[in-house]
mmCIF file of C-alpha atoms in Angstrom:
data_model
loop_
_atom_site.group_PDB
_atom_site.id
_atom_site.type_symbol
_atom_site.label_atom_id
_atom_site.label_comp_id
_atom_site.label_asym_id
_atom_site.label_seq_id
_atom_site.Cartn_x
_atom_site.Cartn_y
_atom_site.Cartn_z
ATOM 1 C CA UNK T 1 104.237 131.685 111.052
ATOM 2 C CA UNK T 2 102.186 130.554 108.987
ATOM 3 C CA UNK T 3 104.299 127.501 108.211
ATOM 4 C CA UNK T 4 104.154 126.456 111.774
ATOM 5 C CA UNK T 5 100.862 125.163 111.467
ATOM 6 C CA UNK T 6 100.885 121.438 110.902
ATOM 7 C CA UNK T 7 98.218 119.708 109.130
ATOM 8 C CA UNK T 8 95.574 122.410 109.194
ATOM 9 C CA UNK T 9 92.646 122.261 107.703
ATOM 10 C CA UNK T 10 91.520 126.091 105.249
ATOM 11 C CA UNK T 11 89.315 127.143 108.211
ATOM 12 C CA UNK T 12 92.432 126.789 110.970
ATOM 13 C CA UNK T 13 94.758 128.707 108.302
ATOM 14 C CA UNK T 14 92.055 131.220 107.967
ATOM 15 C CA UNK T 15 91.433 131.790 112.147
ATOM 16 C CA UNK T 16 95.118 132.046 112.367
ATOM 17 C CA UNK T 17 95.420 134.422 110.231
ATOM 18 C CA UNK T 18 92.458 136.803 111.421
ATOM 19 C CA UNK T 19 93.908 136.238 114.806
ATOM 20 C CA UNK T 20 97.560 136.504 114.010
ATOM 21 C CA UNK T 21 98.271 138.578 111.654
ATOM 22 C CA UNK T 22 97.677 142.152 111.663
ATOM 23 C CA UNK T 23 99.600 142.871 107.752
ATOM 24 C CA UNK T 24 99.770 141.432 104.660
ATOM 25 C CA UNK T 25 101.919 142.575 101.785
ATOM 26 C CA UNK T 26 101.391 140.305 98.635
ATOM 27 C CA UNK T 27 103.557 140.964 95.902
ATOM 28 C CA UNK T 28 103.134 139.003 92.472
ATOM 29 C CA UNK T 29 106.039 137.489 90.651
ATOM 30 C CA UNK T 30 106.760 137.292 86.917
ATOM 31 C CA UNK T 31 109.738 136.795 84.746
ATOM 32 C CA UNK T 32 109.702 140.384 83.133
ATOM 33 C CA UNK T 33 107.490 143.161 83.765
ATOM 34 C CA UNK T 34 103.661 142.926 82.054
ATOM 35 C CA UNK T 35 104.435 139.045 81.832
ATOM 36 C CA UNK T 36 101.293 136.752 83.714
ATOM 37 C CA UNK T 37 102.294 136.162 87.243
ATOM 38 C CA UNK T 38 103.994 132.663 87.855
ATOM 39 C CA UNK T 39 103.384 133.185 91.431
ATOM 40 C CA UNK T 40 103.682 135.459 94.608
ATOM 41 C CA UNK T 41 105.369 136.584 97.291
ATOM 42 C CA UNK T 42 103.687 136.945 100.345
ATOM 43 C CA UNK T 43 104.926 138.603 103.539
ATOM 44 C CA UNK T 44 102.980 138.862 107.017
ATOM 45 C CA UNK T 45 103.745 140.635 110.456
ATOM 46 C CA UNK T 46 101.657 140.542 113.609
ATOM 47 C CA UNK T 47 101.056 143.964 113.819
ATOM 48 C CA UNK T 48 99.080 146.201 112.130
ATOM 49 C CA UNK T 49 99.979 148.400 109.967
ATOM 50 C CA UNK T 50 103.038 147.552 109.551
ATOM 51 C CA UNK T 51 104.290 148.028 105.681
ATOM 52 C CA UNK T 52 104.801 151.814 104.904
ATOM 53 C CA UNK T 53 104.544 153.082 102.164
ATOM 54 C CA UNK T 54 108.629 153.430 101.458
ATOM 55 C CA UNK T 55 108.605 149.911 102.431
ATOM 56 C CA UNK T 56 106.329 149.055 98.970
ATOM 57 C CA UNK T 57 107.675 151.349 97.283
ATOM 58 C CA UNK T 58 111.433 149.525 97.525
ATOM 59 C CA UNK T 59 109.367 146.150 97.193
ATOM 60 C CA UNK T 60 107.921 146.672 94.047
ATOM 61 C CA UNK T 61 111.253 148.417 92.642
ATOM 62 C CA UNK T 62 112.819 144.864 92.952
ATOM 63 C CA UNK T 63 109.992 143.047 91.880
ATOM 64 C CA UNK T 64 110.731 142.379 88.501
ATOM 65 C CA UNK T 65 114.824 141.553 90.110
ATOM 66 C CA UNK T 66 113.139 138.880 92.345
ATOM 67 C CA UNK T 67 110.343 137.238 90.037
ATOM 68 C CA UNK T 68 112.962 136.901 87.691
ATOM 69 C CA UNK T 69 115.807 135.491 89.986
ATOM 70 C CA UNK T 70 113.185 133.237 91.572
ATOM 71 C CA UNK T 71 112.367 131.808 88.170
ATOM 72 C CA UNK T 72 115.674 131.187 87.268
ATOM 73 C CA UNK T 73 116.341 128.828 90.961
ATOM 74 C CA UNK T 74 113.452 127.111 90.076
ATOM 75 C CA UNK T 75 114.262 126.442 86.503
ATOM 76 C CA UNK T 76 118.229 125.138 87.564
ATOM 77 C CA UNK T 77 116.450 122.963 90.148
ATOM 78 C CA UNK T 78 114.374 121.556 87.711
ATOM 79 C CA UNK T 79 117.602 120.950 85.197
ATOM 80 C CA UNK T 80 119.564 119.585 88.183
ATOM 81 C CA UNK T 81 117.068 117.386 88.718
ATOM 82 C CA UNK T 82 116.690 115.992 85.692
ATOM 83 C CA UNK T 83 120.404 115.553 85.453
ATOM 84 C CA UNK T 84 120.338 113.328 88.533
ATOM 85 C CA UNK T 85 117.424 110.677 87.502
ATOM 86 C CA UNK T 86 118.957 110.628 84.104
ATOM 87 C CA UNK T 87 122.272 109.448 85.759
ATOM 88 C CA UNK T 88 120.392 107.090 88.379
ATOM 89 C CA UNK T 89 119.291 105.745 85.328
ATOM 90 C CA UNK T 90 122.236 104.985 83.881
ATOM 91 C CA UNK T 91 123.747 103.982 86.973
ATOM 92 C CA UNK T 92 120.386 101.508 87.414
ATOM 93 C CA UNK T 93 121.362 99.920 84.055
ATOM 94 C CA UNK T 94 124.452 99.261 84.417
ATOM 95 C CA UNK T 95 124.322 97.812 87.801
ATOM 96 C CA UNK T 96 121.343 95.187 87.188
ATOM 97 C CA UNK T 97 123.050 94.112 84.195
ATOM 98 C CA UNK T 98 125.655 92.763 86.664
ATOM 99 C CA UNK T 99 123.388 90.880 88.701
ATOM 100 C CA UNK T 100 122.579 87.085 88.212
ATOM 101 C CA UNK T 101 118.695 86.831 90.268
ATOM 102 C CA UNK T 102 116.323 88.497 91.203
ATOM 103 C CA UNK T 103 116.907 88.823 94.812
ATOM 104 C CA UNK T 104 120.126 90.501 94.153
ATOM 105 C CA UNK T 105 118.836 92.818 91.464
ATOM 106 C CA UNK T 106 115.976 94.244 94.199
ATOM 107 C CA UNK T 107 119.117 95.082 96.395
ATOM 108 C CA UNK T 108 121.025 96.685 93.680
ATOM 109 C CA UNK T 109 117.911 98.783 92.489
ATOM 110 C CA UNK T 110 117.514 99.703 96.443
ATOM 111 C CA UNK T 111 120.797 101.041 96.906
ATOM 112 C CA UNK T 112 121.525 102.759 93.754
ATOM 113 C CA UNK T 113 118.841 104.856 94.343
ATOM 114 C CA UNK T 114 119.514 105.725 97.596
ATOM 115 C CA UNK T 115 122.978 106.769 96.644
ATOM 116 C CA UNK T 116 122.275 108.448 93.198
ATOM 117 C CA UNK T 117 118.922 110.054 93.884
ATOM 118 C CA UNK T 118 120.425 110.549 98.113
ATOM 119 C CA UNK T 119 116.920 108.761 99.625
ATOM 120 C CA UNK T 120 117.776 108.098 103.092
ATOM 121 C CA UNK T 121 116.081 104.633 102.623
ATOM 122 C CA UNK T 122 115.093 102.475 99.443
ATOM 123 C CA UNK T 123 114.264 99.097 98.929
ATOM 124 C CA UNK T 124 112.521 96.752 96.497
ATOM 125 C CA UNK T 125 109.788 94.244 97.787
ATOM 126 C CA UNK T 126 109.072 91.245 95.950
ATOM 127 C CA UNK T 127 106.257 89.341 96.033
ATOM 128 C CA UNK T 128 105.938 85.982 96.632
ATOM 129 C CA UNK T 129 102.990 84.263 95.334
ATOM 130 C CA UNK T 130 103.167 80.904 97.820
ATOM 131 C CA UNK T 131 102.753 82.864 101.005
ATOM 132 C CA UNK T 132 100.915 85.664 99.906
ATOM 133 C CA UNK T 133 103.623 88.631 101.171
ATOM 134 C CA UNK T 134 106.063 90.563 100.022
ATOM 135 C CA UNK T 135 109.820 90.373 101.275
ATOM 136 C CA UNK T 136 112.770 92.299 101.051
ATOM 137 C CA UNK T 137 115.524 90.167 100.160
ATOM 138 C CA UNK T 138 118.441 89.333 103.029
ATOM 139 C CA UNK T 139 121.749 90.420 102.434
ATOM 140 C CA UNK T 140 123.900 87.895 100.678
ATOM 141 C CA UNK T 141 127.401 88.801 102.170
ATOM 142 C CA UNK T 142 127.673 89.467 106.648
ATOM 143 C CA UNK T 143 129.081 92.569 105.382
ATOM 144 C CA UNK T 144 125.591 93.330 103.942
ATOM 145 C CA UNK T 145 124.034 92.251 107.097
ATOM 146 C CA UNK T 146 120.570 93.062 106.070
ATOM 147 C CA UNK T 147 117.654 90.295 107.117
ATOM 148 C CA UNK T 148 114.825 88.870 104.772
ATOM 149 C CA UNK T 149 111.775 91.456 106.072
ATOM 150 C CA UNK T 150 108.194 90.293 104.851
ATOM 151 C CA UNK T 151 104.836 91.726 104.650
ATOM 152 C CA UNK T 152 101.173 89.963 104.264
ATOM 153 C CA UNK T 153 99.562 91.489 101.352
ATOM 154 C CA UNK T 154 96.573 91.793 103.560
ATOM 155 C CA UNK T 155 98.028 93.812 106.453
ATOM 156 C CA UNK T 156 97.104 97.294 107.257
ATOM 157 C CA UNK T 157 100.977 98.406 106.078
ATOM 158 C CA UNK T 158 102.499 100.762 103.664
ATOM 159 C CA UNK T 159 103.733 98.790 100.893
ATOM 160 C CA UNK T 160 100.774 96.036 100.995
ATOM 161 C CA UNK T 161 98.405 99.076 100.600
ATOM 162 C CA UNK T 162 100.332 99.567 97.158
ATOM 163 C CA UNK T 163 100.094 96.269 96.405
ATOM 164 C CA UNK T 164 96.324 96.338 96.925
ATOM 165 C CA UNK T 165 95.396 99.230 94.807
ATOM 166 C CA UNK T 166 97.888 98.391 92.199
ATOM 167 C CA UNK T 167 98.716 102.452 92.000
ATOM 168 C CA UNK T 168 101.947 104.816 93.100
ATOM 169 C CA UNK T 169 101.489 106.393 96.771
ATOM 170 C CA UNK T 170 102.957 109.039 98.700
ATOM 171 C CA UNK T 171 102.600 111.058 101.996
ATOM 172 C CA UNK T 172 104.527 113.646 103.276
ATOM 173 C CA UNK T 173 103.997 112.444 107.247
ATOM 174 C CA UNK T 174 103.992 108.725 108.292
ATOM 175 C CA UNK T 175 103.127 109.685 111.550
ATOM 176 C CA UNK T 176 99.812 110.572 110.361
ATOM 177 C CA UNK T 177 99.453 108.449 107.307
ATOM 178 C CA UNK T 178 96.827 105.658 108.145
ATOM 179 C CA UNK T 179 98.823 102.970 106.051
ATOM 180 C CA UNK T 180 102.335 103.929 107.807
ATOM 181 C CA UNK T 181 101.935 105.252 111.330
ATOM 182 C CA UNK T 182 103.722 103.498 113.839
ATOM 183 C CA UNK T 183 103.395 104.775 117.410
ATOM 184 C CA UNK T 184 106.375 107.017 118.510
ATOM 185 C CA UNK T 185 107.415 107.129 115.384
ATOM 186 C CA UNK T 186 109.400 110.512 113.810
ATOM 187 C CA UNK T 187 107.614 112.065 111.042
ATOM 188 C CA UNK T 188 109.234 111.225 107.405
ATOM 189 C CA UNK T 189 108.277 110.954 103.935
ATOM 190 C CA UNK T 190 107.236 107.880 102.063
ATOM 191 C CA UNK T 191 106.938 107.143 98.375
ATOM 192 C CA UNK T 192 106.200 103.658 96.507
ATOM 193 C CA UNK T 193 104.984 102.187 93.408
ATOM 194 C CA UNK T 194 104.184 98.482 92.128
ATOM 195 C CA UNK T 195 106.310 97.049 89.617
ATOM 196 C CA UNK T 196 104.206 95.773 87.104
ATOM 197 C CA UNK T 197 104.574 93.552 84.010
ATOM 198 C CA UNK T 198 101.184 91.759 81.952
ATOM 199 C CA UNK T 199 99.185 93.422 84.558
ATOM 200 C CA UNK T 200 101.064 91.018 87.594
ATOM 201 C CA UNK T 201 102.397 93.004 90.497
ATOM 202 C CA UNK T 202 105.800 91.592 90.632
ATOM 203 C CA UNK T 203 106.651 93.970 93.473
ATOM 204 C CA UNK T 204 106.822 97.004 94.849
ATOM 205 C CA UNK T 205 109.462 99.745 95.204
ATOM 206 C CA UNK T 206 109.924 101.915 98.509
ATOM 207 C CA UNK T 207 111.469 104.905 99.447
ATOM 208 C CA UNK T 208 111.875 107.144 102.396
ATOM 209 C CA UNK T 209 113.188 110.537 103.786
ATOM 210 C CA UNK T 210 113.368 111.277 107.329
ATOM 211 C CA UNK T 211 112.027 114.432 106.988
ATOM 212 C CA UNK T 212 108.350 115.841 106.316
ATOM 213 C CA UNK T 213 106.609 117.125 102.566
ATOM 214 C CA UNK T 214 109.958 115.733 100.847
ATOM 215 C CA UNK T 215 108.262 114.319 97.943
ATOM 216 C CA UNK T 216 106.173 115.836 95.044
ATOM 217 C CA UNK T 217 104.276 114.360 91.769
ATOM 218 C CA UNK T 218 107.883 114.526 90.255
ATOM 219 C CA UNK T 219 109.337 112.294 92.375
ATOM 220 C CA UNK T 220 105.966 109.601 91.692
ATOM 221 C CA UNK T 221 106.588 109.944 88.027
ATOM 222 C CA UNK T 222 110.320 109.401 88.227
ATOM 223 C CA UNK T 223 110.217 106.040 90.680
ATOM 224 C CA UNK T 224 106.708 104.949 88.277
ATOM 225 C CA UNK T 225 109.372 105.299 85.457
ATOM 226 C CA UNK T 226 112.014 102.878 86.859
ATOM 227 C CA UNK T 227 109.745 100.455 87.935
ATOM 228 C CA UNK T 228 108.296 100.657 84.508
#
């Protein structure tokens, strides 16, 4: 399958394919009939030949069913999503209104998102000035039981790369990402962005999945917006 192949570069997709694949039926998708394709649907088998003729035939009789109900998941994911950072919002306000320092206002941030917006890990680094790094703040409380974790701006890491070129980054693999690999370590998805005010990096916001490609431009705007 074609989504089997991991990292590959246009000339590996395109040997697989002449060596894999014996059919291709590609079917485009549009809302109603005569309407500019959206997209496509595109189905493979190994062996040649393989699509009749009655097989296309019933294909293209539900085309216009499936572009349509495709259209419609995408469009409720979009809404749903848009219901969720506008309530992580919400739920961001109201909880760093509660909170008395700074330290304690990077934890809040951290874990609101991660239970609002479900990342399996978010935290807020701030950046301290007198030792050149960035830190995430300890846990207050032993129920908290979190430890101060710091960073030199100048190591080859994840977040200090932000830091450095002042801009939002994301990768879909850690493993492979030169500014996140750690040997051993499970592939996952990363996302962070500074937080700036007067053009000072105060700090910089991280978050994780722990699974691969889980993060789009969407998700870059949305955390570029809260750290805004």
């Amino acid at each position: 399958k074609l989504g089997e192949v991991p990292e590959a570069s246009p000339d590996d997709v395109h040997h697989f394919v002449r060596n894999n694949l014996g059919s291709l039926f590609i079917m485009p998708l549009a809302e109603v009939e005569d309407a500019h394709p959206y997209g496509a649907m595109i189905i493979a088998h190994h062996t040649a030949g393989h699509f009749s003729m009655d097989q296309m035939d019933i294909l293209a009789q539900l085309q216009g069913a499936l572009g349509f109900g495709i259209r419609r998941c995408l469009v409720h994911h979009s809404q749903t999503r848009k219901l969720v950072e506008a309530d992580a919002i919400q739920a961001l306000g109201l909880g760093i209104a509660a909170e008395p320092t700074p330290d304690s206002i990077a934890r809040e941030i951290g874990a609101t998102l991660e239970r609002t917006v479900h990342y399996d890990q978010c935290q807020v680094y701030l950046y301290d000035p007198a030792a050149e790094e960035l830190y995430t703040p300890a846990g207050e409380t032993e129920a908290e039981g979190v430890p101060r974790a710091s960073v030199s701006i100048r190591a080859k890491d994840f977040v200090a790369h932000i830091y450095r070129i002042r801009n939002g980054y994301l990768t879909g693999n850690t493993a492979k990402d030169p500014y996140s690999a750690e040997e051993g370590s499970m592939p996952a998805s990363r996302i962070a962005v500074p937080i700036v005010i007067n053009e000072e990096v105060l700090g910089i916001l991280d978050a994780m999945c722990y699974r691969e490609n889980a993060f789009a431009d969407a998700d870059l705007r949305f955390l570029n917006f809260v750290a805004a």
